[in-house]
PDB file of C-alpha atoms and ligand atoms in Angstrom:
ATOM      1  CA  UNK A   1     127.937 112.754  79.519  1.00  0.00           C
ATOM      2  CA  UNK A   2     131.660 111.718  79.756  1.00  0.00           C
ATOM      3  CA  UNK A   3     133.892 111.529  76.670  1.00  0.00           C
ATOM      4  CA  UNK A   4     133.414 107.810  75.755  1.00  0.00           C
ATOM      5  CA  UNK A   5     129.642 107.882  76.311  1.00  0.00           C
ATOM      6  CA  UNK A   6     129.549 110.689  73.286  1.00  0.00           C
ATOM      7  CA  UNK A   7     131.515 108.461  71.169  1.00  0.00           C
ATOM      8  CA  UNK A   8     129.540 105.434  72.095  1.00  0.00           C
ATOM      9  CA  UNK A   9     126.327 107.194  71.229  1.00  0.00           C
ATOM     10  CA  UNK A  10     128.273 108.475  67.789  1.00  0.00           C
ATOM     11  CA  UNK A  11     128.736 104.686  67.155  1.00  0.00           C
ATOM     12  CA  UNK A  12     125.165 103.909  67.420  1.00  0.00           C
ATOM     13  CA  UNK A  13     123.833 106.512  65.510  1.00  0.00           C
ATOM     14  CA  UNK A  14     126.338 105.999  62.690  1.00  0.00           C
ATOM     15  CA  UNK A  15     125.642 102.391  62.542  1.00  0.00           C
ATOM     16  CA  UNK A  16     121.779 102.706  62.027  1.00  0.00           C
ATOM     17  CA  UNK A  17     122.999 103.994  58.067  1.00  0.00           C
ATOM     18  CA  UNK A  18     125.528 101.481  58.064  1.00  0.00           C
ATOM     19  CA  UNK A  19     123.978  98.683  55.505  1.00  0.00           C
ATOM     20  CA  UNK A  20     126.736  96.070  56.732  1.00  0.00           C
ATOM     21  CA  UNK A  21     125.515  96.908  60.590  1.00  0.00           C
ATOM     22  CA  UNK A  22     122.408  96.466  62.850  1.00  0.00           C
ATOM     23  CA  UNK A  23     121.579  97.989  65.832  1.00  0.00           C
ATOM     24  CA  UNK A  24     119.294  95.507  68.276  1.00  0.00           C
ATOM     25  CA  UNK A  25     117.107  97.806  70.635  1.00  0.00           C
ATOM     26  CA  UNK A  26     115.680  95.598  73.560  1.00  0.00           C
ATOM     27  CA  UNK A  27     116.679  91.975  75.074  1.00  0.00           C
ATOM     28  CA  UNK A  28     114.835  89.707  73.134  1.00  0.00           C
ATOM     29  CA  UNK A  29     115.924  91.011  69.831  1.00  0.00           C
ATOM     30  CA  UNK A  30     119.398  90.541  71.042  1.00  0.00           C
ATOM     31  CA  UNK A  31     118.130  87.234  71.989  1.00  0.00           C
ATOM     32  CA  UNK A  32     117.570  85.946  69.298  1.00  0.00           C
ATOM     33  CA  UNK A  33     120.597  87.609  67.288  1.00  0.00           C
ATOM     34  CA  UNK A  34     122.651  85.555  69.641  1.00  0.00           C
ATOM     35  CA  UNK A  35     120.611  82.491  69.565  1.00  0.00           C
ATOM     36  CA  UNK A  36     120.336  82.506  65.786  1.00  0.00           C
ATOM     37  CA  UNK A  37     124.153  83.208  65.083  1.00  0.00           C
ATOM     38  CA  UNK A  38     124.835  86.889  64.512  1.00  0.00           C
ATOM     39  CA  UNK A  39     128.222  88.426  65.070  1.00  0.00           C
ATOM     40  CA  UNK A  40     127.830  91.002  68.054  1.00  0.00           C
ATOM     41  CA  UNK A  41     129.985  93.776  67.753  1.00  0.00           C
ATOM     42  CA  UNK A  42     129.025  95.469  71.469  1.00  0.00           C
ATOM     43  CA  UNK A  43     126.386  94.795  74.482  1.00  0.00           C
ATOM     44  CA  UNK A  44     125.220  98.155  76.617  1.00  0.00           C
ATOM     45  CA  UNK A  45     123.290  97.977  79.405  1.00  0.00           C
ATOM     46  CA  UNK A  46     122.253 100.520  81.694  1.00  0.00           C
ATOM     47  CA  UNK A  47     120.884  97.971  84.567  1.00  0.00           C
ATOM     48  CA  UNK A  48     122.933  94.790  84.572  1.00  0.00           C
ATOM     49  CA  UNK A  49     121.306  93.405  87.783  1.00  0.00           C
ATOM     50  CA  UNK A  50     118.019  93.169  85.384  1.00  0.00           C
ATOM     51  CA  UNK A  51     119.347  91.820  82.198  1.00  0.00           C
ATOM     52  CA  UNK A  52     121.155  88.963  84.687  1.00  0.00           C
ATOM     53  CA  UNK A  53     117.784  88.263  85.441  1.00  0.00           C
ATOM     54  CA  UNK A  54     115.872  88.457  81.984  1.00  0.00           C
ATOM     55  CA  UNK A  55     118.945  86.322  80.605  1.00  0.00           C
ATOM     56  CA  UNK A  56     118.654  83.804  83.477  1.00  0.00           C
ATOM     57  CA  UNK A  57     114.369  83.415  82.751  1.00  0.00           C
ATOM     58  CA  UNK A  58     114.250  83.799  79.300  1.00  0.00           C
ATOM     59  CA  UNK A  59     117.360  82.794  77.352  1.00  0.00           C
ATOM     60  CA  UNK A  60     119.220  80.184  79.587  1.00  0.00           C
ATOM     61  CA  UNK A  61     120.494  79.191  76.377  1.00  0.00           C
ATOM     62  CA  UNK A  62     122.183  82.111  75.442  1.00  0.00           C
ATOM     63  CA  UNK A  63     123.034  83.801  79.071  1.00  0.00           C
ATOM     64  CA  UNK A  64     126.263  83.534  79.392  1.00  0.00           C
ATOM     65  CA  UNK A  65     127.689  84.304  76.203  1.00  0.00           C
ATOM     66  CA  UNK A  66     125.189  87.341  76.822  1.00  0.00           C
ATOM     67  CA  UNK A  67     126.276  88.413  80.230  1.00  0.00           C
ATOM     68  CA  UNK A  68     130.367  88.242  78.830  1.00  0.00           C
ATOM     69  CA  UNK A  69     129.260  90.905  75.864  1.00  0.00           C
ATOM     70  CA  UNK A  70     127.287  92.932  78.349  1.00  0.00           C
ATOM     71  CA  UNK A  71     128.905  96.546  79.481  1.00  0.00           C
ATOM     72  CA  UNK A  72     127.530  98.905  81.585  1.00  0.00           C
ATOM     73  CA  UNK A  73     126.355 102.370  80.143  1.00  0.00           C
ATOM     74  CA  UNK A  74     124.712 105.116  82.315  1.00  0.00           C
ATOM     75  CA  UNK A  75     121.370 106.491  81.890  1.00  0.00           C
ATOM     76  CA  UNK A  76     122.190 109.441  80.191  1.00  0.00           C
ATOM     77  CA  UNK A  77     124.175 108.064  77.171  1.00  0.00           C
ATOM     78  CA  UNK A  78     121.942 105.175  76.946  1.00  0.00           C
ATOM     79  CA  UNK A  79     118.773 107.099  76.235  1.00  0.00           C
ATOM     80  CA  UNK A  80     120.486 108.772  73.449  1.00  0.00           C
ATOM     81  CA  UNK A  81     121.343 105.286  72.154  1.00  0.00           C
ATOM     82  CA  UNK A  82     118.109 105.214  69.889  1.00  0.00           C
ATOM     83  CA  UNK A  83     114.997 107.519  69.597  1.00  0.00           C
ATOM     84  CA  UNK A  84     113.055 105.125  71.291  1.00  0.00           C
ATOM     85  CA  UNK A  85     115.256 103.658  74.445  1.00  0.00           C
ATOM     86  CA  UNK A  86     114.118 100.239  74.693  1.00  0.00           C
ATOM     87  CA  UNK A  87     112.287  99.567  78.320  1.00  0.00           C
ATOM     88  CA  UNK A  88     114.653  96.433  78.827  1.00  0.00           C
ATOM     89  CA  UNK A  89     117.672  98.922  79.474  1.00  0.00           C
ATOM     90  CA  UNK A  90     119.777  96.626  76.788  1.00  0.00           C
ATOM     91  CA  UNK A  91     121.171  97.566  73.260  1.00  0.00           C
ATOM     92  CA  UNK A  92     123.698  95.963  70.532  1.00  0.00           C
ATOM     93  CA  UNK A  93     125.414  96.464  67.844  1.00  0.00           C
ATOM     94  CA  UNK A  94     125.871  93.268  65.284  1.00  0.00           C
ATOM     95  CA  UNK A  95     127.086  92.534  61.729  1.00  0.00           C
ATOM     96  CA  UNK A  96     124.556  91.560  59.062  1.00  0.00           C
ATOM     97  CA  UNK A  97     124.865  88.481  57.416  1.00  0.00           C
ATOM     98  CA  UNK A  98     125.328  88.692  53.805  1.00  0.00           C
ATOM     99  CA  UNK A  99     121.936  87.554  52.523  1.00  0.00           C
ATOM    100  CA  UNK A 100     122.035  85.407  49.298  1.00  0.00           C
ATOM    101  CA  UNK A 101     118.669  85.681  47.947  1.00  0.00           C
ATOM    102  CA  UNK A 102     119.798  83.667  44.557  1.00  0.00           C
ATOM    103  CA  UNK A 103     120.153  81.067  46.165  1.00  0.00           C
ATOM    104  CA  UNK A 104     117.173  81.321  48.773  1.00  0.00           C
ATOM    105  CA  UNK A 105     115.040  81.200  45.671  1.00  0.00           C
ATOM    106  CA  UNK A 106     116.756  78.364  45.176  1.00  0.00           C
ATOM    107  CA  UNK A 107     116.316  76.493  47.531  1.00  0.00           C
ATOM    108  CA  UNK A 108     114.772  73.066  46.765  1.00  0.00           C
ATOM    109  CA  UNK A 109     112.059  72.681  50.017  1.00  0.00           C
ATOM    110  CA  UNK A 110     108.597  73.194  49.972  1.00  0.00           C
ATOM    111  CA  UNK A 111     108.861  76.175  51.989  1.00  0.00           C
ATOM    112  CA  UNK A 112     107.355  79.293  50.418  1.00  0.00           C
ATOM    113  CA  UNK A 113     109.147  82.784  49.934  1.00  0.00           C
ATOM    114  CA  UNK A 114     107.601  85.718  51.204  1.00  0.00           C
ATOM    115  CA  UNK A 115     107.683  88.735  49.269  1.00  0.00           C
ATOM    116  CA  UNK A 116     106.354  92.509  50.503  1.00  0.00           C
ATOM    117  CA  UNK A 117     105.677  95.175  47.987  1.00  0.00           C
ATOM    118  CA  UNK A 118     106.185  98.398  49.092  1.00  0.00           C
ATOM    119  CA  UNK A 119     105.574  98.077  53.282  1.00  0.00           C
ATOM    120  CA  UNK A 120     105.292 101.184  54.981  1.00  0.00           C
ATOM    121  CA  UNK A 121     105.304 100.553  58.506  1.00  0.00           C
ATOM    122  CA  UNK A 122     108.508  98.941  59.865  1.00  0.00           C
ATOM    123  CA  UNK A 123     107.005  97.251  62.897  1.00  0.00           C
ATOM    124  CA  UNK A 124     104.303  95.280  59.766  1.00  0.00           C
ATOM    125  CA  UNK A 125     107.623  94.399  58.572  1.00  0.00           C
ATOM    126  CA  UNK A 126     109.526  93.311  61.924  1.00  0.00           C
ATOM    127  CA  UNK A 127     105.912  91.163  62.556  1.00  0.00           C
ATOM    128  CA  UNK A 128     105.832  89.536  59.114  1.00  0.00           C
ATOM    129  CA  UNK A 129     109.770  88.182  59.768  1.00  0.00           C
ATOM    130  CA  UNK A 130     108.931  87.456  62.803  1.00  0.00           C
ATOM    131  CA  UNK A 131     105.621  84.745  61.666  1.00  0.00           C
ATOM    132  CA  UNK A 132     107.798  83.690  58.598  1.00  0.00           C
ATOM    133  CA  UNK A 133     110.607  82.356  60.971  1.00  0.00           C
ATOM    134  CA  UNK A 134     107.778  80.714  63.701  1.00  0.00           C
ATOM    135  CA  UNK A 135     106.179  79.515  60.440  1.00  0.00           C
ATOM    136  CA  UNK A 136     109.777  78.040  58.831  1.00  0.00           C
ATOM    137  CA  UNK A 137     109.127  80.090  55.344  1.00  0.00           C
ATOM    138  CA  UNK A 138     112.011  80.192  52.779  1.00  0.00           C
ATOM    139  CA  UNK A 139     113.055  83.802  53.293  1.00  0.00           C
ATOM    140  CA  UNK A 140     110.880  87.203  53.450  1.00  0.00           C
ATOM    141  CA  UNK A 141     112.064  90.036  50.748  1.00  0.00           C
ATOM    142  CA  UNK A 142     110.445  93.582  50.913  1.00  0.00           C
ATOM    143  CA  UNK A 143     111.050  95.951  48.139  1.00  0.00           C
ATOM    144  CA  UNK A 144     110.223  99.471  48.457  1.00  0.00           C
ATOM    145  CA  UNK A 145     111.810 102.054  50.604  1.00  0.00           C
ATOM    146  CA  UNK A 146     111.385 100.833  54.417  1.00  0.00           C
ATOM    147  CA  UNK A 147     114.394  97.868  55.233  1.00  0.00           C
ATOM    148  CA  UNK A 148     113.538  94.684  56.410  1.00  0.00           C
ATOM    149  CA  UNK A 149     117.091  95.670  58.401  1.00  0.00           C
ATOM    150  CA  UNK A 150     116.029  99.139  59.879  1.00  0.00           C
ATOM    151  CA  UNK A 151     116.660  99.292  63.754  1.00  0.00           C
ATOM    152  CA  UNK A 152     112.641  99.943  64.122  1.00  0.00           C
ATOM    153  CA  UNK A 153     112.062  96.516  61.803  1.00  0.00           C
ATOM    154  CA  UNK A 154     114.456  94.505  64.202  1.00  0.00           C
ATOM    155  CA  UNK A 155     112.585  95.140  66.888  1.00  0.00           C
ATOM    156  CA  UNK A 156     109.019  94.462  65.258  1.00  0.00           C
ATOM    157  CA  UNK A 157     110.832  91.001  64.262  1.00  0.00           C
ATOM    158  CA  UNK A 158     112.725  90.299  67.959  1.00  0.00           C
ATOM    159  CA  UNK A 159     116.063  89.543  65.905  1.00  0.00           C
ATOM    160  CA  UNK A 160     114.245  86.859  63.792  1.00  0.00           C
ATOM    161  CA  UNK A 161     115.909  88.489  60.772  1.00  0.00           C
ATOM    162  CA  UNK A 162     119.054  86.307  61.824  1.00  0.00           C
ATOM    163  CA  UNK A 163     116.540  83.121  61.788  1.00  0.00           C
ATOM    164  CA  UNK A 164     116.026  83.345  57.799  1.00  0.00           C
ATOM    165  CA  UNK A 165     117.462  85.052  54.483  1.00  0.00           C
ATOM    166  CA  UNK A 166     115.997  88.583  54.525  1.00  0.00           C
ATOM    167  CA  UNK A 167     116.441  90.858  52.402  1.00  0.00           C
ATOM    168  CA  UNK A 168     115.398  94.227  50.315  1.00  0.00           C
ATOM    169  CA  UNK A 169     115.107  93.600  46.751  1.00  0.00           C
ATOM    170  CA  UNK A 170     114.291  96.200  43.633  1.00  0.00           C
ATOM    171  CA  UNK A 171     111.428  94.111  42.209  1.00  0.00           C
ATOM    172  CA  UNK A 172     110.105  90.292  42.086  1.00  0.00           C
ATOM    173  CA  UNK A 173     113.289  88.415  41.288  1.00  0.00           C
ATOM    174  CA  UNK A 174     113.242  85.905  38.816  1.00  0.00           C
ATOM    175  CA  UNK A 175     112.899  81.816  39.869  1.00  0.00           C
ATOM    176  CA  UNK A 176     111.236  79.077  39.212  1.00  0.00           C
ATOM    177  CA  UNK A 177     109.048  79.258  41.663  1.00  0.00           C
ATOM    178  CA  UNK A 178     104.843  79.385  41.434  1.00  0.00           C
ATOM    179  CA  UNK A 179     104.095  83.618  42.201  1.00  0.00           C
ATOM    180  CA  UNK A 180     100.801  83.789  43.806  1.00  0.00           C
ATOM    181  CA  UNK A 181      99.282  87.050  44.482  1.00  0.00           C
ATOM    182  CA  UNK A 182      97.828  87.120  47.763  1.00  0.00           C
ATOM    183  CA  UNK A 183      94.639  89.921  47.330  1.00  0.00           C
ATOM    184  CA  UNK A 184      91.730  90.705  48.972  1.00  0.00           C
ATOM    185  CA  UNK A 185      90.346  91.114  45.092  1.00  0.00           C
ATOM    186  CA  UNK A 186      91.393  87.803  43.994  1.00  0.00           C
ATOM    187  CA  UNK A 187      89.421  84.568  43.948  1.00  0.00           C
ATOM    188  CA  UNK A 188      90.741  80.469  43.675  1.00  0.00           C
ATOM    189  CA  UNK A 189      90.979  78.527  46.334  1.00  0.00           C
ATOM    190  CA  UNK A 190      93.243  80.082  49.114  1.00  0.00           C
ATOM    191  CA  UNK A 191      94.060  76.588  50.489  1.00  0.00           C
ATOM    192  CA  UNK A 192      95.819  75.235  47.778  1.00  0.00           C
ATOM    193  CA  UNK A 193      99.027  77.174  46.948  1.00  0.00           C
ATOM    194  CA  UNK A 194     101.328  75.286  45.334  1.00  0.00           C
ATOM    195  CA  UNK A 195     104.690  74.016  47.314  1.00  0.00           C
ATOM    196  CA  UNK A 196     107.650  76.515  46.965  1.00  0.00           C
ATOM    197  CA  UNK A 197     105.275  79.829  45.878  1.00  0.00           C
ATOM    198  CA  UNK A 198     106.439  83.124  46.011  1.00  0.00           C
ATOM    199  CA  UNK A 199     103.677  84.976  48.152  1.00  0.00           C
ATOM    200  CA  UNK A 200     103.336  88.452  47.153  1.00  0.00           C
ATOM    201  CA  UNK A 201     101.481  90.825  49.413  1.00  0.00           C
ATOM    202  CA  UNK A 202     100.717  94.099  48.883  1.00  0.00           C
ATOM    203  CA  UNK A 203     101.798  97.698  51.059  1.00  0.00           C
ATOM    204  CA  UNK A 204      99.011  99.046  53.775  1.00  0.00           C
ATOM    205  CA  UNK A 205      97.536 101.060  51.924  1.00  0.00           C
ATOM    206  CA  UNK A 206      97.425 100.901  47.943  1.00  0.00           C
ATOM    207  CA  UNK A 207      97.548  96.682  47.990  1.00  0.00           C
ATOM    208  CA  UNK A 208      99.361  94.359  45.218  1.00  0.00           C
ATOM    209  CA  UNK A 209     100.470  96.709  42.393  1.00  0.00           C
ATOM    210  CA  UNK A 210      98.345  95.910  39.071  1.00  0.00           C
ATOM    211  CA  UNK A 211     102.096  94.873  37.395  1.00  0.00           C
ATOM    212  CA  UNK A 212     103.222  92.633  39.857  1.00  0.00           C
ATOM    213  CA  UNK A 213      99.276  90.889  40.108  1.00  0.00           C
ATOM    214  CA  UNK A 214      99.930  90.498  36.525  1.00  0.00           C
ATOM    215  CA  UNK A 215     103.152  88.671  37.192  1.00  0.00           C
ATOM    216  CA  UNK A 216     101.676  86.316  39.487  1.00  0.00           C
ATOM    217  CA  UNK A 217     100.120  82.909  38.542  1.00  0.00           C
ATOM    218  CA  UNK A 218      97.204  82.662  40.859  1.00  0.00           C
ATOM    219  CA  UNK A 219      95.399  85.818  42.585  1.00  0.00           C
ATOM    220  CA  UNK A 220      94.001  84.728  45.847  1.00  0.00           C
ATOM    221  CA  UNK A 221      91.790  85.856  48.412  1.00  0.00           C
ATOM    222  CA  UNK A 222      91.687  84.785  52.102  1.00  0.00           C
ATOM    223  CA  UNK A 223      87.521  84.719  52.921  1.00  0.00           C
ATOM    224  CA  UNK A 224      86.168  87.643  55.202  1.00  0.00           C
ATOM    225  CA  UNK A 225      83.059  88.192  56.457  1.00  0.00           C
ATOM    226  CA  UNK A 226      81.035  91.106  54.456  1.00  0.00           C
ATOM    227  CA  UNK A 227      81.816  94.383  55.313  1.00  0.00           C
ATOM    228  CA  UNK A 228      84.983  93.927  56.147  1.00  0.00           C
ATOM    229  CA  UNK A 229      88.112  95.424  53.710  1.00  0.00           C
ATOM    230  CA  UNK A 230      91.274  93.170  54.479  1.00  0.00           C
ATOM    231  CA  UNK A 231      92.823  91.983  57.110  1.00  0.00           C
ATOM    232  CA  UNK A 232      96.695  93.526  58.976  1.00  0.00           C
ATOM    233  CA  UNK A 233      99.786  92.676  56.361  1.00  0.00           C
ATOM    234  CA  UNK A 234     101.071  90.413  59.053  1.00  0.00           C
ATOM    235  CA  UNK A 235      97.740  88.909  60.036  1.00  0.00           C
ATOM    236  CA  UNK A 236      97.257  88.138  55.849  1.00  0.00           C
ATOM    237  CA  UNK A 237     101.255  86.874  55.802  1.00  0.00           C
ATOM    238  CA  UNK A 238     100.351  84.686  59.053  1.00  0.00           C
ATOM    239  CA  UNK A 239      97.575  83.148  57.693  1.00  0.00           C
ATOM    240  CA  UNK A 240      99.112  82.181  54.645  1.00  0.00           C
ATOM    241  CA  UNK A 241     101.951  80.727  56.084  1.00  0.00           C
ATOM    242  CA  UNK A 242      99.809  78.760  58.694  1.00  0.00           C
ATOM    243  CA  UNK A 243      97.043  77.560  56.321  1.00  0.00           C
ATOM    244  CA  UNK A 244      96.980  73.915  55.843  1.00  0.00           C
ATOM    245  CA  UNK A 245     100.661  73.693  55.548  1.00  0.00           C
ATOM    246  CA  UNK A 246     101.899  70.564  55.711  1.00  0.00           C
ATOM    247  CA  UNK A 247     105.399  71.327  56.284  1.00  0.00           C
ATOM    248  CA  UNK A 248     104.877  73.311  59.075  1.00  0.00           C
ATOM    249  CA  UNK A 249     107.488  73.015  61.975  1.00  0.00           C
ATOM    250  CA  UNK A 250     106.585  70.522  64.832  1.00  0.00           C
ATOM    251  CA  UNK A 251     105.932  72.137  68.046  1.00  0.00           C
ATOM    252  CA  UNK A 252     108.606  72.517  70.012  1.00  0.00           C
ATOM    253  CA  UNK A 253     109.791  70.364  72.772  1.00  0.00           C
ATOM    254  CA  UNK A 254     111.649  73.063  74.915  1.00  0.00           C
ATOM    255  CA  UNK A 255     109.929  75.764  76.849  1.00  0.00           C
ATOM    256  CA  UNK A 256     112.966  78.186  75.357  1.00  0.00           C
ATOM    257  CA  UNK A 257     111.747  81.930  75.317  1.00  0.00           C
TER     258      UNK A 257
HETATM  259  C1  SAM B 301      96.043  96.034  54.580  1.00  0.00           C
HETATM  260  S1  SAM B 301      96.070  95.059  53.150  1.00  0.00           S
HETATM  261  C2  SAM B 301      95.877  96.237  51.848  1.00  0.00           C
HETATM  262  C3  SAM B 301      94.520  96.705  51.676  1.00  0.00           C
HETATM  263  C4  SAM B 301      94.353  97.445  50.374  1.00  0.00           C
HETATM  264  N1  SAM B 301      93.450  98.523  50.559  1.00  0.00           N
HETATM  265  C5  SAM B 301      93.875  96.487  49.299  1.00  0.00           C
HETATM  266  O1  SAM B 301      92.783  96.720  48.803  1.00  0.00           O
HETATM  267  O2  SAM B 301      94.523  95.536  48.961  1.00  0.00           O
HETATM  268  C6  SAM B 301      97.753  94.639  52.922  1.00  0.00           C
HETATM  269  C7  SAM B 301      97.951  93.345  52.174  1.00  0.00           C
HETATM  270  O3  SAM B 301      97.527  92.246  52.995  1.00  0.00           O
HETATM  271  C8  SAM B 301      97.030  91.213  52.160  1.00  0.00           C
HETATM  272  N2  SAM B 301      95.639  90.956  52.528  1.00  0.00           N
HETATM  273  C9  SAM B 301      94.925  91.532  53.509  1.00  0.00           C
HETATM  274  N3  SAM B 301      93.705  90.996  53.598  1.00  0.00           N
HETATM  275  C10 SAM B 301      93.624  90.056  52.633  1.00  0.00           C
HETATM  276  C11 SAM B 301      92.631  89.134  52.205  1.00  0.00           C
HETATM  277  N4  SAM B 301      91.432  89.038  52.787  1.00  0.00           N
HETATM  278  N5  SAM B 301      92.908  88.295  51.179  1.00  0.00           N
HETATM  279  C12 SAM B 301      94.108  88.334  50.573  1.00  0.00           C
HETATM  280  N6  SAM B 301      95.095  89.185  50.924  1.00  0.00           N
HETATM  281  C13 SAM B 301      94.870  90.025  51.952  1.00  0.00           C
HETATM  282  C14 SAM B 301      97.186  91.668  50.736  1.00  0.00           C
HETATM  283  O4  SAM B 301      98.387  91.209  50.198  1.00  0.00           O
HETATM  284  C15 SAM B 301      97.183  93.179  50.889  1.00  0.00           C
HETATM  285  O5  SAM B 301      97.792  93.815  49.787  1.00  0.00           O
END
């Protein structure tokens, strides 16, 4: 590997425990980083004939500004780029966006607030963003130790973290907003959440912590069918979000990718 491939890959790997940098592994996470405003710091590809032609189908929108960041990398330095070399030969480096999560709370819509105690896989994570910014939800903020901004949650989420605020907090922040526990042990009626709740979900394994269920002002239950435990983190966050909401986005009117 020549000189400035070393350093490059010494960039990368140095930037994943950077907290003001990300590192977007695969085309449509940088997709949507460009599309939804991040600052890109550097574009390597190690196939620039195929990312002309992902740009050109799938992100018209963003091509060219993607195809002027793009540099060429050879195959050896660019599978040291991440553990997991992305099949899509393309990776970035961006700034993250200073999340203000005050003032998310704030925020005066009816859209809720997603909140994840404790997640332990990054990809539940990157899929959760990813349905809260389809779904138009307030933010998403995970405490716990796996980062809503770790490389492996960017690409769960395509880039969608640059869609929303997201953010890792210690604990349930104070607001003035509803909390409902979402539980498979709760009870209610899991179609009417009030406008503007924080949604609190539990981690994989253990569920909604007995403290934070007694922060919460409503415990509720999405129905299953006997037998069955719970549903996927992302699955429970998706239906949620989706559930008679009467906010939701309109579809869309462009066939963007
Ligand atoms: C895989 S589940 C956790 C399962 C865990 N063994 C438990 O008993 O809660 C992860 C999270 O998804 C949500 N979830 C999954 N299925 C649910 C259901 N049927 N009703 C409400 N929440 C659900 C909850 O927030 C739960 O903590």
């Amino acid at each position: 590997m020549r000189t400035e491939g070393r350093e490059l890959v010494q960039r990368y790997r140095e930037a994943r425990h950077d907290a003001t940098l990300a590192v977007l592994e695969g085309f449509h996470t940088l997709k949507h980083a460009l599309r939804f405003g991040a600052e890109i710091l550097d574009v390597r590809t190690r196939d620039p004939a195929a990312l002309a032609r992902l740009a050109a189908s799938l992100a018209p929108d963003v091509e060219a500004r993607l195809m002027g960041l793009a540099e060429l990398i050879d195959d050896a330095a660019f599978a040291d780029l991440s553990p997991a070399p992305h099949p899509t030969g393309v990776m970035a480096l961006a700034r993250r966006p200073e999340v203000d999560v005050t003032g998310a709370l704030a925020a005066p819509g009816p859209e809720p607030v997603v909140l994840l105690e404790r997640p332990a896989h990054h990809g539940n994570i990157g899929a959760v963003v990813r349905v809260a910014a389809a779904a138009g939800a307030a933010a998403v903020l995970a405490t716990g130790s796996h980062h809503p901004w770790h490389p492996a949650s960017l690409r769960g989420g395509a880039g969608l973290q640059y869609a929303l605020p997201v953010a890792r907090v210690d604990d349930l922040p104070a607001s003035n907003r509803p909390v409902v526990a979402v539980d498979p042990e709760g009870e209610g009626d899991w179609d009417a959440v009030p406008a503007r709740s924080v949604l609190v979900f539990g981690s994989e394994r253990a569920g909604i912590s007995e403290a934070l269920a007694r922060r919460a002002d409503l415990r509720l239950a999405i129905p299953m069918r006997a037998g069955v435990s719970s549903l996927n983190l992302a699955t429970a966050v998706a239906v949620m979000l989706y559930r008679g909401q009467p906010n939701r986005p309109a579809p869309r009117t462009s066939p963007t990718a």
